[in-house]
Amino acid sequence: MRHRAWSAAAILLAAHASADSLVGPSRLGTYVGGGLGLYAAGDVWKGDIALARELGTGIVRFNSDVWDLLEPRRSDYRWEKLDAAVEVMSAAGVEPLLTLPISSRWNSTSKAIKRHGFDIGPTHFPTRDLIAVKALAKAIAARYRNKIKYYEVWNEPDFSLFWRGEPNPAEYLALLKEAYAGIKEGNPQAVVLIGGLAKPKETAWLDALLSAGGARHFDIMNIHVYPAFATLDEALTVTRGVIRRHGVVKPIWISETSTTGWFFETSDRDKEERAKAHYLLKTFAAALSQSDVERVFWHSLRNPGKDVGLSRDLDFGLMTSGGVALPAHHAFRWLNRILGGCRPLGKRAGSKLEIYPFEDSKRRVEVLWTRSGAAEYQVPAGYRSARRISVMGDELGALEKTSKFSVTEEPLYLELMK
């Protein structure tokens, strides 16, 4: 059968794809514990992991502001909370991505400040007690040698909300070095991610880190993708440009993505939730089609809300804070059902549409949409049958082999049976 021309990158991706590149639970992640992570009660953890597993995620990320919980006093380790969480994940067959903290209340450099309307506690200020950083990292990695493979060193160190009000790559590198060394001493097989960058379009922070030799102290490049700061294409293009300029080759994880209602509030909640579902399919289809993007995490499973002292839910999540499924939840579920087990073939070149094909032994599935307006699309030749499926899994009708149909900015699936 003959298809249209593919880009060189797509051909390379298809030729070198492994089982790990197939769409499935190992590549699909989310963030659990509401806004509390390990501070959440045990039943919250059990419930979230069950929801995440049912959804089809195979890896979960949880927050890192936990040093006091794990080590309330120097060398006085308390593992009960983390033990319980790791056991729940292990029993469910879900991998953890554990983000490490940068200070505790007993070794922080400050008390508290207010940024972006939030009260930022002392644990968002980096410690200068680097011996303690390495000791904690080593202790965790050694204890969970057979249970936790992936570690992320803090969260958004390039964003003032998470780094003492003024991000500082030199300070972060000092901490990253010790955390990396401690993790590798505790478990040489562990994999270390740089803290996910909140603003990947702003290159100065990452440039400075890499210029100082930072690439030697992490294994995975890690970014966050939010419309407030960058599109997916912008985030990946700029990040790749920076690391290549420094001669660095690293796989990329996206440990957070979502729409950002916090920044773009609207009076039409239903419209925003539908737009979030569309964003999810577009972002995951495009990201999973990149040869260097290994995993993508949605932030978050449930909306943070009153559990973190807010008067209303934030609207990042797949579900309300009470666990009611939102349109994005259904979109995530159907993405897993429709694309699960398929191999991404890379973005199809030479089209005015956004087209991302995926393939298994019996079918090809194209995820497609327009960048603006509407456009006609011809059903590709050489397939037994074709049907369209909506973001939400609704049947949009079978198509004749010679059919043309209209594509809009709302993404859809075109399933082609071989």
Short mmCIF file of C-alpha atoms in Angstrom, two decimals:
data_model
loop_
_atom_site.label_atom_id
_atom_site.label_comp_id
_atom_site.label_asym_id
_atom_site.label_seq_id
_atom_site.Cartn_x
_atom_site.Cartn_y
_atom_site.Cartn_z
CA MET A 1 0.00 0.00 0.00
CA ARG A 2 1.19 3.50 -0.75
CA HIS A 3 1.09 6.46 1.61
CA ARG A 4 2.06 10.09 1.27
CA ALA A 5 5.61 11.21 1.88
CA TRP A 6 6.94 11.13 5.44
CA SER A 7 9.45 13.51 6.97
CA ALA A 8 13.01 12.26 7.52
CA ALA A 9 12.44 12.44 11.28
CA ALA A 10 9.33 10.29 10.98
CA ILE A 11 11.17 7.66 8.92
CA LEU A 12 13.99 7.56 11.47
CA LEU A 13 11.48 7.24 14.29
CA ALA A 14 9.64 4.37 12.61
CA ALA A 15 12.89 2.55 11.80
CA HIS A 16 14.28 2.74 15.31
CA ALA A 17 11.06 2.47 17.37
CA SER A 18 11.14 -0.03 20.22
CA ALA A 19 8.43 -1.50 22.40
CA ASP A 20 8.92 1.45 24.74
CA SER A 21 7.78 3.82 21.99
CA LEU A 22 4.34 2.22 21.72
CA VAL A 23 1.50 4.26 23.17
CA GLY A 24 0.53 2.74 26.48
CA PRO A 25 0.61 3.09 30.27
CA SER A 26 4.40 3.36 30.50
CA ARG A 27 4.32 6.60 28.46
CA LEU A 28 1.20 8.11 30.02
CA GLY A 29 1.49 9.73 33.42
CA THR A 30 -0.37 11.99 35.80
CA TYR A 31 0.13 13.78 39.12
CA VAL A 32 -1.63 12.35 42.18
CA GLY A 33 -2.48 13.27 45.75
CA GLY A 34 -4.46 16.39 44.87
CA GLY A 35 -2.27 19.26 45.97
CA LEU A 36 -0.93 17.46 49.03
CA GLY A 37 1.13 14.54 47.72
CA LEU A 38 2.55 12.55 50.62
CA TYR A 39 0.79 14.81 53.10
CA ALA A 40 -2.54 13.41 51.86
CA ALA A 41 -4.25 10.76 53.95
CA GLY A 42 -3.68 7.11 53.09
CA ASP A 43 -7.19 6.59 51.73
CA VAL A 44 -6.68 9.54 49.37
CA TRP A 45 -3.54 7.88 48.06
CA LYS A 46 -5.23 4.53 47.59
CA GLY A 47 -8.13 6.17 45.82
CA ASP A 48 -5.95 8.24 43.50
CA ILE A 49 -3.75 5.32 42.51
CA ALA A 50 -6.83 3.21 41.77
CA LEU A 51 -8.25 6.04 39.64
CA ALA A 52 -4.92 6.53 37.84
CA ARG A 53 -4.60 2.81 37.08
CA GLU A 54 -8.19 2.59 35.88
CA LEU A 55 -7.51 5.52 33.57
CA GLY A 56 -4.57 3.68 32.02
CA THR A 57 -1.62 5.60 33.43
CA GLY A 58 1.46 3.55 34.23
CA ILE A 59 3.54 6.17 36.02
CA VAL A 60 2.57 8.84 38.56
CA ARG A 61 4.34 11.91 39.87
CA PHE A 62 3.82 13.41 43.29
CA ASN A 63 4.95 16.60 44.94
CA SER A 64 8.32 17.12 46.53
CA ASP A 65 7.67 19.48 49.43
CA VAL A 66 8.12 16.64 51.93
CA TRP A 67 11.55 16.87 53.55
CA ASP A 68 10.10 17.61 57.00
CA LEU A 69 7.80 14.62 56.62
CA LEU A 70 10.65 12.26 55.73
CA GLU A 71 13.32 13.75 57.98
CA PRO A 72 11.79 15.99 60.68
CA ARG A 73 15.20 16.31 62.31
CA ARG A 74 18.65 15.66 60.91
CA SER A 75 19.26 11.92 60.37
CA ASP A 76 15.89 11.08 61.98
CA TYR A 77 14.20 9.41 59.02
CA ARG A 78 10.48 8.63 59.05
CA TRP A 79 9.55 6.42 56.14
CA GLU A 80 5.98 5.44 57.02
CA LYS A 81 4.18 7.76 54.57
CA LEU A 82 6.48 7.04 51.65
CA ASP A 83 6.53 3.31 52.41
CA ALA A 84 2.73 3.24 52.28
CA ALA A 85 2.54 5.23 49.04
CA VAL A 86 5.19 3.11 47.33
CA GLU A 87 3.42 -0.06 48.43
CA VAL A 88 0.10 1.16 46.97
CA MET A 89 1.81 1.98 43.66
CA SER A 90 3.71 -1.30 43.59
CA ALA A 91 0.56 -3.31 44.22
CA ALA A 92 -1.20 -1.48 41.40
CA GLY A 93 1.69 -1.92 38.96
CA VAL A 94 2.25 1.84 38.73
CA GLU A 95 5.72 3.37 38.65
CA PRO A 96 6.50 6.42 40.79
CA LEU A 97 8.31 9.55 39.73
CA LEU A 98 9.48 10.98 43.04
CA THR A 99 10.41 14.64 43.10
CA LEU A 100 13.02 15.49 45.71
CA PRO A 101 12.76 18.58 47.96
CA ILE A 102 15.26 21.44 48.20
CA SER A 103 14.98 22.23 51.91
CA SER A 104 13.20 21.48 55.15
CA ARG A 105 12.09 23.87 57.84
CA TRP A 106 15.20 23.02 59.83
CA ASN A 107 17.67 23.91 57.08
CA SER A 108 15.86 26.45 54.89
CA THR A 109 17.42 29.82 54.15
CA SER A 110 14.22 31.81 54.77
CA LYS A 111 10.88 31.78 56.50
CA ALA A 112 8.23 32.79 53.95
CA ILE A 113 7.31 35.27 51.24
CA LYS A 114 4.31 35.99 49.05
CA ARG A 115 4.53 35.53 45.27
CA HIS A 116 1.74 35.49 42.65
CA GLY A 117 -0.82 35.68 45.42
CA PHE A 118 0.53 32.57 47.15
CA ASP A 119 2.19 32.28 50.52
CA ILE A 120 5.46 30.51 49.77
CA GLY A 121 6.73 28.60 52.77
CA PRO A 122 10.35 28.11 53.79
CA THR A 123 10.65 24.78 51.99
CA HIS A 124 10.54 26.60 48.63
CA PHE A 125 13.81 28.29 49.50
CA PRO A 126 16.91 26.19 48.71
CA THR A 127 19.06 25.04 51.58
CA ARG A 128 22.79 25.68 51.69
CA ASP A 129 23.14 22.46 53.69
CA LEU A 130 24.29 20.43 50.70
CA ILE A 131 25.60 17.58 52.84
CA ALA A 132 22.03 17.02 54.04
CA VAL A 133 20.76 17.10 50.43
CA LYS A 134 23.08 14.31 49.40
CA ALA A 135 22.37 12.28 52.53
CA LEU A 136 18.60 12.43 52.04
CA ALA A 137 18.86 11.57 48.34
CA LYS A 138 21.13 8.62 49.06
CA ALA A 139 18.93 7.34 51.87
CA ILE A 140 15.78 7.42 49.72
CA ALA A 141 17.44 5.84 46.68
CA ALA A 142 18.98 3.05 48.75
CA ARG A 143 15.79 2.26 50.65
CA TYR A 144 13.65 2.11 47.52
CA ARG A 145 16.29 0.62 45.23
CA ASN A 146 13.86 -1.97 43.88
CA LYS A 147 10.73 0.21 44.02
CA ILE A 148 11.61 3.69 42.68
CA LYS A 149 13.61 4.10 39.50
CA TYR A 150 12.87 7.72 38.56
CA TYR A 151 13.73 10.84 40.54
CA GLU A 152 13.16 14.50 39.71
CA VAL A 153 15.21 17.10 41.55
CA TRP A 154 12.63 19.64 42.68
CA ASN A 155 9.95 21.32 40.62
CA GLU A 156 10.18 24.33 38.29
CA PRO A 157 13.49 25.71 39.59
CA ASP A 158 13.33 28.39 36.87
CA PHE A 159 10.10 29.86 38.28
CA SER A 160 9.95 32.34 41.15
CA LEU A 161 7.00 30.50 42.67
CA PHE A 162 9.28 27.57 43.48
CA TRP A 163 12.74 29.10 43.93
CA ARG A 164 13.16 31.72 46.67
CA GLY A 165 11.42 34.32 44.57
CA GLU A 166 14.47 34.66 42.27
CA PRO A 167 15.50 31.60 40.22
CA ASN A 168 19.25 31.04 40.27
CA PRO A 169 20.80 28.34 38.04
CA ALA A 170 24.10 28.36 39.97
CA GLU A 171 22.28 27.64 43.23
CA TYR A 172 20.22 24.93 41.58
CA LEU A 173 23.29 23.31 40.06
CA ALA A 174 24.98 23.10 43.46
CA LEU A 175 21.95 21.30 44.84
CA LEU A 176 21.48 19.16 41.72
CA LYS A 177 25.08 17.89 41.91
CA GLU A 178 24.63 16.63 45.46
CA ALA A 179 21.20 15.14 44.84
CA TYR A 180 22.44 13.34 41.71
CA ALA A 181 25.50 11.98 43.51
CA GLY A 182 23.40 10.81 46.44
CA ILE A 183 20.83 9.09 44.24
CA LYS A 184 23.49 7.29 42.21
CA GLU A 185 25.31 6.15 45.34
CA GLY A 186 22.06 4.82 46.77
CA ASN A 187 21.01 3.19 43.50
CA PRO A 188 23.35 3.31 40.49
CA GLN A 189 20.49 2.18 38.22
CA ALA A 190 18.27 5.12 39.17
CA VAL A 191 17.36 7.69 36.51
CA VAL A 192 17.49 11.39 37.42
CA LEU A 193 15.42 14.15 35.82
CA ILE A 194 16.20 17.83 35.98
CA GLY A 195 13.38 19.69 37.74
CA GLY A 196 10.68 20.35 35.15
CA LEU A 197 11.18 23.82 33.65
CA ALA A 198 8.11 26.06 33.88
CA LYS A 199 9.27 28.49 31.18
CA PRO A 200 11.06 26.52 28.46
CA LYS A 201 10.89 29.43 25.98
CA GLU A 202 13.12 31.54 28.23
CA THR A 203 16.58 30.18 27.50
CA ALA A 204 18.86 32.10 29.87
CA TRP A 205 18.36 29.84 32.89
CA LEU A 206 19.01 26.56 31.05
CA ASP A 207 21.88 28.09 29.07
CA ALA A 208 23.59 29.11 32.29
CA LEU A 209 23.07 25.69 33.88
CA LEU A 210 24.51 23.83 30.89
CA SER A 211 27.39 26.29 30.48
CA ALA A 212 28.41 25.41 34.02
CA GLY A 213 28.45 21.68 33.24
CA GLY A 214 24.97 20.89 34.54
CA ALA A 215 24.29 18.20 31.92
CA ARG A 216 26.60 15.81 33.80
CA HIS A 217 24.19 15.79 36.73
CA PHE A 218 20.92 14.65 35.19
CA ASP A 219 19.86 11.89 32.79
CA ILE A 220 16.55 13.21 31.44
CA MET A 221 15.68 16.68 30.17
CA ASN A 222 12.35 17.69 31.68
CA ILE A 223 9.95 20.49 30.77
CA HIS A 224 6.44 21.64 31.61
CA VAL A 225 4.11 22.74 28.83
CA TYR A 226 1.35 25.26 29.56
CA PRO A 227 -0.26 27.74 27.16
CA ALA A 228 0.57 30.51 29.64
CA PHE A 229 4.27 30.07 28.86
CA ALA A 230 4.70 28.12 25.60
CA THR A 231 3.01 25.91 23.04
CA LEU A 232 4.27 22.34 22.77
CA ASP A 233 6.10 23.12 19.53
CA GLU A 234 7.73 26.22 21.01
CA ALA A 235 8.75 24.40 24.19
CA LEU A 236 10.34 21.48 22.35
CA THR A 237 11.98 23.54 19.62
CA VAL A 238 13.60 25.97 22.05
CA THR A 239 14.66 23.28 24.53
CA ARG A 240 16.22 21.16 21.79
CA GLY A 241 18.02 24.20 20.45
CA VAL A 242 19.56 24.99 23.83
CA ILE A 243 20.72 21.48 24.67
CA ARG A 244 22.10 20.86 21.18
CA ARG A 245 24.00 24.13 21.30
CA HIS A 246 25.79 22.70 24.32
CA GLY A 247 26.40 19.34 22.62
CA VAL A 248 23.92 17.60 24.93
CA VAL A 249 21.78 14.67 23.83
CA LYS A 250 19.08 13.73 26.34
CA PRO A 251 15.64 12.18 26.09
CA ILE A 252 12.83 14.53 27.08
CA TRP A 253 10.00 14.07 29.54
CA ILE A 254 7.06 16.42 29.93
CA SER A 255 6.26 15.96 33.60
CA GLU A 256 3.40 18.48 33.53
CA THR A 257 1.02 19.70 30.87
CA SER A 258 -2.49 21.09 31.03
CA THR A 259 -4.45 24.16 30.11
CA THR A 260 -4.08 27.02 32.53
CA GLY A 261 -7.41 28.27 33.78
CA TRP A 262 -5.63 29.89 36.70
CA PHE A 263 -4.20 32.38 34.23
CA PHE A 264 -7.08 32.43 31.73
CA GLU A 265 -10.25 32.36 33.78
CA THR A 266 -13.56 32.31 31.93
CA SER A 267 -17.22 32.63 32.82
CA ASP A 268 -18.01 29.72 30.47
CA ARG A 269 -16.70 26.75 32.42
CA ASP A 270 -18.24 24.16 30.07
CA LYS A 271 -16.49 25.74 27.09
CA GLU A 272 -13.16 25.78 28.92
CA GLU A 273 -13.51 22.14 29.94
CA ARG A 274 -14.23 21.12 26.34
CA ALA A 275 -11.22 23.12 25.19
CA LYS A 276 -9.11 21.32 27.80
CA ALA A 277 -10.16 17.95 26.38
CA HIS A 278 -9.21 19.09 22.87
CA TYR A 279 -5.87 20.40 24.13
CA LEU A 280 -5.18 17.05 25.79
CA LEU A 281 -5.61 15.01 22.62
CA LYS A 282 -3.62 17.46 20.48
CA THR A 283 -0.78 17.71 22.99
CA PHE A 284 -0.47 14.00 23.71
CA ALA A 285 -0.75 12.99 20.04
CA ALA A 286 1.94 15.48 19.02
CA ALA A 287 4.23 14.83 21.99
CA LEU A 288 4.06 11.03 21.78
CA SER A 289 4.96 11.30 18.10
CA GLN A 290 8.32 12.93 18.89
CA SER A 291 11.24 10.49 18.79
CA ASP A 292 12.95 12.09 21.80
CA VAL A 293 9.87 12.51 24.04
CA GLU A 294 9.56 9.44 26.23
CA ARG A 295 6.76 10.24 28.68
CA VAL A 296 4.02 12.82 29.09
CA PHE A 297 2.21 13.59 32.37
CA TRP A 298 -1.09 15.40 32.75
CA HIS A 299 -1.25 17.80 35.69
CA SER A 300 -3.23 16.65 37.48
CA LEU A 301 -5.53 13.68 38.09
CA ARG A 302 -7.78 15.69 40.42
CA ASN A 303 -8.05 19.45 40.74
CA PRO A 304 -6.33 20.87 43.80
CA GLY A 305 -8.97 22.68 45.85
CA LYS A 306 -9.85 23.16 49.49
CA ASP A 307 -7.30 20.48 50.41
CA VAL A 308 -4.60 23.10 49.77
CA GLY A 309 -6.46 26.01 51.29
CA LEU A 310 -8.23 27.32 48.19
CA SER A 311 -11.81 28.53 48.17
CA ARG A 312 -12.49 26.79 44.83
CA ASP A 313 -10.95 24.18 42.62
CA LEU A 314 -8.09 25.05 40.34
CA ASP A 315 -9.00 23.71 36.92
CA PHE A 316 -5.93 21.85 35.69
CA GLY A 317 -7.23 18.37 36.41
CA LEU A 318 -8.92 15.48 34.69
CA MET A 319 -11.42 15.35 37.56
CA THR A 320 -12.85 17.71 40.13
CA SER A 321 -11.26 17.69 43.57
CA GLY A 322 -14.13 15.41 44.60
CA GLY A 323 -13.32 12.87 41.86
CA VAL A 324 -16.03 13.71 39.30
CA ALA A 325 -14.74 13.02 35.77
CA LEU A 326 -14.40 16.05 33.48
CA PRO A 327 -14.34 15.98 29.64
CA ALA A 328 -10.52 15.78 29.69
CA HIS A 329 -10.78 12.57 31.72
CA HIS A 330 -12.91 10.98 29.02
CA ALA A 331 -10.50 12.27 26.36
CA PHE A 332 -7.56 10.69 28.19
CA ARG A 333 -9.40 7.38 28.55
CA TRP A 334 -10.28 7.26 24.87
CA LEU A 335 -6.79 8.23 23.79
CA ASN A 336 -5.51 5.19 25.68
CA ARG A 337 -8.19 2.91 24.23
CA ILE A 338 -7.83 4.05 20.64
CA LEU A 339 -4.07 4.56 20.43
CA GLY A 340 -2.99 1.96 23.00
CA GLY A 341 -0.51 -0.50 21.51
CA CYS A 342 0.05 1.67 18.43
CA ARG A 343 3.42 2.84 17.21
CA PRO A 344 3.66 6.57 16.46
CA LEU A 345 4.84 7.31 12.93
CA GLY A 346 5.68 10.98 13.43
CA LYS A 347 3.93 14.05 12.11
CA ARG A 348 2.95 13.64 8.49
CA ALA A 349 4.71 16.15 6.29
CA GLY A 350 3.32 18.04 3.33
CA SER A 351 -0.17 18.75 4.63
CA LYS A 352 -1.99 21.91 5.62
CA LEU A 353 -3.55 19.90 8.43
CA GLU A 354 -2.00 18.68 11.66
CA ILE A 355 -1.86 14.90 11.08
CA TYR A 356 -0.29 12.42 13.51
CA PRO A 357 -0.56 8.77 12.40
CA PHE A 358 -0.25 5.76 14.72
CA GLU A 359 -0.21 2.15 13.60
CA ASP A 360 -0.54 -1.43 14.82
CA SER A 361 -0.78 -4.69 12.89
CA LYS A 362 -4.47 -4.26 12.04
CA ARG A 363 -5.07 -0.56 11.60
CA ARG A 364 -3.73 2.93 11.27
CA VAL A 365 -5.20 5.73 13.33
CA GLU A 366 -4.70 9.34 12.34
CA VAL A 367 -5.26 12.14 14.83
CA LEU A 368 -6.01 15.25 12.83
CA TRP A 369 -7.18 18.84 13.16
CA THR A 370 -6.72 22.23 11.51
CA ARG A 371 -4.68 25.06 12.91
CA SER A 372 -7.59 27.39 12.12
CA GLY A 373 -10.89 27.18 10.30
CA ALA A 374 -12.01 24.10 8.39
CA ALA A 375 -10.46 22.04 5.59
CA GLU A 376 -11.37 18.99 3.53
CA TYR A 377 -9.53 15.72 3.96
CA GLN A 378 -9.50 12.74 1.60
CA VAL A 379 -9.71 9.27 3.12
CA PRO A 380 -6.39 7.56 2.26
CA ALA A 381 -6.56 4.71 -0.25
CA GLY A 382 -5.59 1.11 0.44
CA TYR A 383 -7.69 0.39 3.56
CA ARG A 384 -10.68 -1.92 4.00
CA SER A 385 -12.76 0.55 5.96
CA ALA A 386 -12.61 3.92 7.66
CA ARG A 387 -14.48 5.60 10.48
CA ARG A 388 -14.25 8.83 12.43
CA ILE A 389 -14.26 8.99 16.23
CA SER A 390 -14.57 12.12 18.36
CA VAL A 391 -12.29 13.25 21.18
CA MET A 392 -14.82 11.77 23.58
CA GLY A 393 -15.03 8.40 21.82
CA ASP A 394 -18.29 9.06 20.00
CA GLU A 395 -18.80 7.43 16.60
CA LEU A 396 -18.94 10.10 13.91
CA GLY A 397 -19.79 7.66 11.14
CA ALA A 398 -18.24 5.26 8.65
CA LEU A 399 -16.67 6.64 5.50
CA GLU A 400 -16.47 5.40 1.92
CA LYS A 401 -12.98 4.79 0.55
CA THR A 402 -13.38 7.79 -1.77
CA SER A 403 -14.88 10.08 0.87
CA LYS A 404 -13.81 13.57 1.68
CA PHE A 405 -14.83 15.08 4.97
CA SER A 406 -14.43 18.34 6.83
CA VAL A 407 -11.80 18.74 9.54
CA THR A 408 -11.93 21.62 12.04
CA GLU A 409 -9.86 22.86 14.96
CA GLU A 410 -11.53 20.20 17.10
CA PRO A 411 -9.31 17.10 16.85
CA LEU A 412 -10.68 13.72 15.86
CA TYR A 413 -9.53 10.16 15.17
CA LEU A 414 -9.65 8.59 11.73
CA GLU A 415 -9.40 4.81 12.15
CA LEU A 416 -8.32 2.95 9.00
CA MET A 417 -8.60 -0.85 9.01
CA LYS A 418 -6.00 -2.73 6.97
#
